[in-house]
Amino acid sequence: MPRPADTRPADTPTAPTVPALPPVADQAERLVALGVHELAGLPAEELRAEAARLAADLPGPGHPRGPGQQAEALLVVSSRLVPPSALAPLMRLPVRGGERSGFVVEDMTDVDDFAPVDGIEVPEGPLYLVLSPDRGDDLANWSPEEALPELARRGRSPLLLAEGVHWALQAPGVVADNHCYMTIGSRRRKDDGRLDSRTPAVWISRGTGRDGRERRGAPKVGWCWAGNRHTWLGFASATGRRG
């Protein structure tokens, strides 16, 4: 598929470097510090032990890399235990004089109904790893409908919304001005079986509309139409998942 025409201004700044993920053990400590284990109904020691088991089975230094990809692993608590609506308020971004907490946009009250699309198999355990996450900056200005087959062609799997929020918890700088990401592995099915036209994303509020000025600069979970293009949204993906 040819790349859609790039309509971004010529002076658009170079994408900021995607921050490296901490070791899996450190990610487990981060989740405990945020209280995610309590939301999941897991003792802290159980979360740590499960994270250690997963880390011990990680691919070695020979794990394949691709352009702009990191041979890393993101620790994720199953959304069956902690849905995106509970995780989103734990996101943080710095602003002048402090920081802003994350939120879900007001017209996405059904955020937890967004489920993996066909072809994505999520490990069954309480925790799992997402391998080599990539923000997909090079796909900015593609629509979700255009990006999904391209990711498949590259042998990559689109991130689920909960995975995208976990990434923001562990590496807040991955959500950057004009360089945010969609998580098109999650879609909501209507009663008739068809996909809802909305596709979820993680980006930064400008404090307009129903977001409110007090949320300017806050990380947020929102949505975009499946056929629309946005120059400031890439498509987050991974090489796979391991449980």
Coordinates of C-alpha atoms in Angstrom, one line a residue:
M1 CA 0.0 0.0 0.0
P2 CA 1.5 3.4 -0.9
R3 CA 2.0 5.8 1.9
P4 CA -0.7 8.5 2.1
A5 CA 0.4 11.9 1.1
D6 CA 2.1 13.7 4.0
T7 CA 0.3 17.0 4.7
R8 CA 2.3 18.0 7.8
P9 CA 4.0 21.4 7.7
A10 CA 7.6 21.4 6.5
D11 CA 8.8 22.8 9.8
T12 CA 7.2 19.9 11.8
P13 CA 9.9 19.1 14.5
T14 CA 11.6 15.8 14.4
A15 CA 9.9 13.1 16.5
P16 CA 11.3 13.0 20.0
T17 CA 13.2 9.8 20.9
V18 CA 10.9 7.1 22.4
P19 CA 12.1 6.6 26.0
A20 CA 13.5 3.2 26.8
L21 CA 11.4 0.9 29.0
P22 CA 12.8 0.0 32.4
P23 CA 13.7 -3.7 33.2
V24 CA 10.6 -5.8 33.8
A25 CA 11.4 -6.0 37.6
D26 CA 11.4 -2.3 37.8
Q27 CA 8.1 -2.1 35.9
A28 CA 6.6 -4.4 38.4
E29 CA 7.7 -2.1 41.2
R30 CA 6.2 0.8 39.3
L31 CA 2.8 -1.0 39.1
V32 CA 3.0 -1.8 42.8
A33 CA 3.8 1.8 43.7
L34 CA 0.8 3.0 41.6
G35 CA -1.5 0.5 43.4
V36 CA -2.3 -1.5 40.2
H37 CA -1.9 -4.8 42.1
E38 CA -4.6 -3.7 44.5
L39 CA -6.9 -2.8 41.5
A40 CA -6.2 -6.3 40.1
G41 CA -6.8 -8.0 43.4
L42 CA -3.2 -9.4 43.4
P43 CA -0.8 -9.4 46.4
A44 CA 2.2 -7.3 45.6
E45 CA 4.5 -10.3 46.0
E46 CA 2.4 -12.3 43.5
L47 CA 2.7 -9.6 40.9
R48 CA 6.5 -9.4 41.5
A49 CA 6.9 -13.2 41.2
E50 CA 4.9 -13.4 38.0
A51 CA 6.9 -10.5 36.5
A52 CA 10.1 -12.3 37.4
R53 CA 8.9 -15.5 35.8
L54 CA 8.0 -13.7 32.6
A55 CA 11.3 -11.8 32.5
A56 CA 13.3 -15.1 32.9
D57 CA 11.7 -16.3 29.6
L58 CA 12.5 -13.2 27.6
P59 CA 14.4 -13.5 24.3
G60 CA 18.1 -12.8 24.6
P61 CA 20.2 -10.1 23.0
G62 CA 19.5 -11.7 19.6
H63 CA 15.9 -10.7 19.7
P64 CA 15.3 -9.0 16.3
R65 CA 15.1 -5.3 16.0
G66 CA 13.7 -3.2 13.2
P67 CA 14.0 0.5 12.3
G68 CA 12.9 2.5 15.2
Q69 CA 12.0 -0.5 17.3
Q70 CA 13.4 -1.5 20.7
A71 CA 14.2 -5.0 21.7
E72 CA 12.3 -4.5 25.0
A73 CA 9.3 -5.9 26.8
L74 CA 6.3 -4.0 28.4
L75 CA 4.7 -5.6 31.5
V76 CA 1.0 -5.6 31.2
V77 CA -1.7 -6.6 33.8
S78 CA -4.6 -8.3 32.0
S79 CA -7.5 -5.9 31.3
R80 CA -9.8 -8.7 32.7
L81 CA -8.4 -7.6 36.0
V82 CA -7.8 -3.9 35.5
P83 CA -9.7 -2.2 32.7
P84 CA -8.5 0.9 30.8
S85 CA -10.9 3.1 32.7
A86 CA -9.1 2.3 36.0
L87 CA -5.6 2.7 34.5
A88 CA -6.1 5.9 32.6
P89 CA -6.2 8.2 35.8
L90 CA -2.8 6.8 36.8
M91 CA -1.1 8.3 33.8
R92 CA 0.9 11.5 34.5
L93 CA 2.6 14.2 32.5
P94 CA 4.5 17.2 33.7
V95 CA 3.2 20.7 33.2
R96 CA 4.4 24.1 34.5
G97 CA 4.1 24.0 38.3
G98 CA 3.3 20.3 38.6
E99 CA 1.7 17.5 36.7
R100 CA -1.6 16.5 35.2
S101 CA -3.4 13.2 35.8
G102 CA -4.8 11.1 32.9
F103 CA -8.4 10.7 32.1
V104 CA -10.9 9.2 29.6
V105 CA -12.8 11.6 27.4
E106 CA -16.4 12.1 28.5
D107 CA -18.0 10.7 25.4
M108 CA -16.2 7.4 25.8
T109 CA -18.2 6.0 28.7
D110 CA -18.0 2.5 27.0
V111 CA -14.2 2.5 26.9
D112 CA -14.0 -0.9 28.7
D113 CA -16.1 -2.5 26.0
F114 CA -13.3 -2.1 23.5
A115 CA -11.9 -5.6 23.0
P116 CA -9.1 -7.2 20.9
V117 CA -9.8 -7.4 17.2
D118 CA -9.8 -10.7 15.4
G119 CA -6.3 -12.2 15.1
I120 CA -5.0 -10.9 18.4
E121 CA -4.4 -13.5 21.0
V122 CA -3.9 -12.2 24.5
P123 CA -2.2 -14.5 27.0
E124 CA -4.5 -15.9 29.6
G125 CA -2.5 -15.2 32.8
P126 CA -2.8 -12.2 35.1
L127 CA 0.3 -10.6 33.6
Y128 CA 2.0 -10.8 30.2
L129 CA 4.7 -9.1 28.2
V130 CA 4.3 -7.0 25.0
L131 CA 7.5 -7.4 22.9
S132 CA 9.4 -4.6 21.2
P133 CA 6.7 -1.9 21.4
D134 CA 7.0 0.8 18.7
R135 CA 5.1 4.1 18.6
G136 CA 4.6 4.0 14.8
D137 CA 5.6 7.5 14.1
D138 CA 6.3 6.7 10.5
L139 CA 2.6 5.9 10.1
A140 CA 1.4 9.3 11.2
N141 CA -1.1 10.7 8.7
W142 CA -2.4 7.2 7.9
S143 CA -5.9 6.2 8.8
P144 CA -6.6 3.2 11.1
E145 CA -8.1 1.4 8.1
E146 CA -4.9 2.0 6.1
A147 CA -2.5 1.3 9.0
L148 CA -3.9 -2.1 10.1
P149 CA -3.0 -4.0 7.0
E150 CA 0.4 -2.3 6.8
L151 CA 1.2 -3.4 10.4
A152 CA 0.2 -7.0 9.4
R153 CA 2.5 -6.7 6.3
R154 CA 5.3 -5.8 8.6
G155 CA 4.6 -8.8 10.9
R156 CA 3.6 -6.5 13.8
S157 CA 0.5 -6.6 16.0
P158 CA -1.4 -3.3 16.9
L159 CA -1.4 -2.5 20.6
L160 CA -4.5 -2.9 22.7
L161 CA -5.7 0.2 24.5
A162 CA -4.8 -1.2 27.9
E163 CA -1.3 -2.0 26.6
G164 CA -1.0 1.6 25.3
V165 CA -1.9 3.0 28.7
H166 CA 0.6 0.6 30.5
W167 CA 3.3 2.0 28.2
A168 CA 2.4 5.5 29.2
L169 CA 2.6 4.5 32.9
Q170 CA 6.1 3.0 32.5
A171 CA 7.6 5.6 30.1
P172 CA 5.5 8.8 30.3
G173 CA 7.6 10.5 27.6
V174 CA 6.2 8.1 25.0
V175 CA 3.2 10.5 25.0
A176 CA 4.8 13.6 23.5
D177 CA 3.6 16.8 21.9
N178 CA 2.5 16.1 18.3
H179 CA 3.8 12.5 18.6
C180 CA 1.2 10.3 20.3
Y181 CA -0.4 7.0 19.2
M182 CA -3.4 5.0 18.4
T183 CA -4.2 1.6 19.8
I184 CA -6.2 0.0 17.0
G185 CA -5.9 -3.5 18.3
S186 CA -8.9 -2.6 20.5
R187 CA -12.3 -2.1 18.9
R188 CA -15.9 -2.2 20.1
R189 CA -18.4 -4.5 18.4
K190 CA -22.0 -3.3 18.1
D191 CA -25.0 -5.5 18.8
D192 CA -25.2 -6.5 15.2
G193 CA -21.6 -7.7 15.2
R194 CA -20.2 -4.8 13.1
L195 CA -17.2 -2.8 14.4
D196 CA -17.9 0.6 16.0
S197 CA -16.3 3.3 13.8
R198 CA -14.3 4.7 16.7
T199 CA -10.7 3.7 17.3
P200 CA -9.0 4.4 20.6
A201 CA -5.9 6.5 21.1
V202 CA -3.6 8.0 23.8
W203 CA -2.7 11.6 23.4
I204 CA -2.4 15.0 25.2
S205 CA -5.3 17.2 26.0
R206 CA -5.3 20.8 24.8
G207 CA -7.8 21.7 27.5
T208 CA -10.5 22.6 25.0
G209 CA -14.2 21.6 24.8
R210 CA -15.4 19.2 27.4
D211 CA -11.9 18.3 28.5
G212 CA -11.8 21.7 30.4
R213 CA -8.9 24.1 30.7
E214 CA -7.8 22.5 34.0
R215 CA -6.9 19.4 32.0
R216 CA -4.6 21.2 29.5
G217 CA -1.4 19.1 29.1
A218 CA -2.9 16.0 30.7
P219 CA -2.5 12.5 29.0
K220 CA -5.9 11.3 27.8
V221 CA -7.6 8.3 26.3
G222 CA -9.8 9.3 23.4
W223 CA -11.0 8.1 20.0
C224 CA -10.8 8.9 16.3
W225 CA -12.8 7.7 13.4
A226 CA -11.4 4.6 11.6
G227 CA -11.3 6.4 8.3
N228 CA -9.6 9.6 9.4
R229 CA -6.0 10.6 9.2
H230 CA -4.1 12.6 11.9
T231 CA -0.6 13.9 11.4
W232 CA 0.2 13.7 15.2
L233 CA -0.9 10.1 15.8
G234 CA 1.2 7.1 15.0
F235 CA 0.1 3.5 15.4
A236 CA 1.5 1.7 18.4
S237 CA 2.4 -2.0 17.7
A238 CA 4.5 -4.9 18.9
T239 CA 6.2 -8.0 17.5
G240 CA 4.1 -10.1 19.8
R241 CA 2.9 -11.0 23.3
R242 CA 4.2 -13.6 25.7
G243 CA 2.5 -15.0 28.8

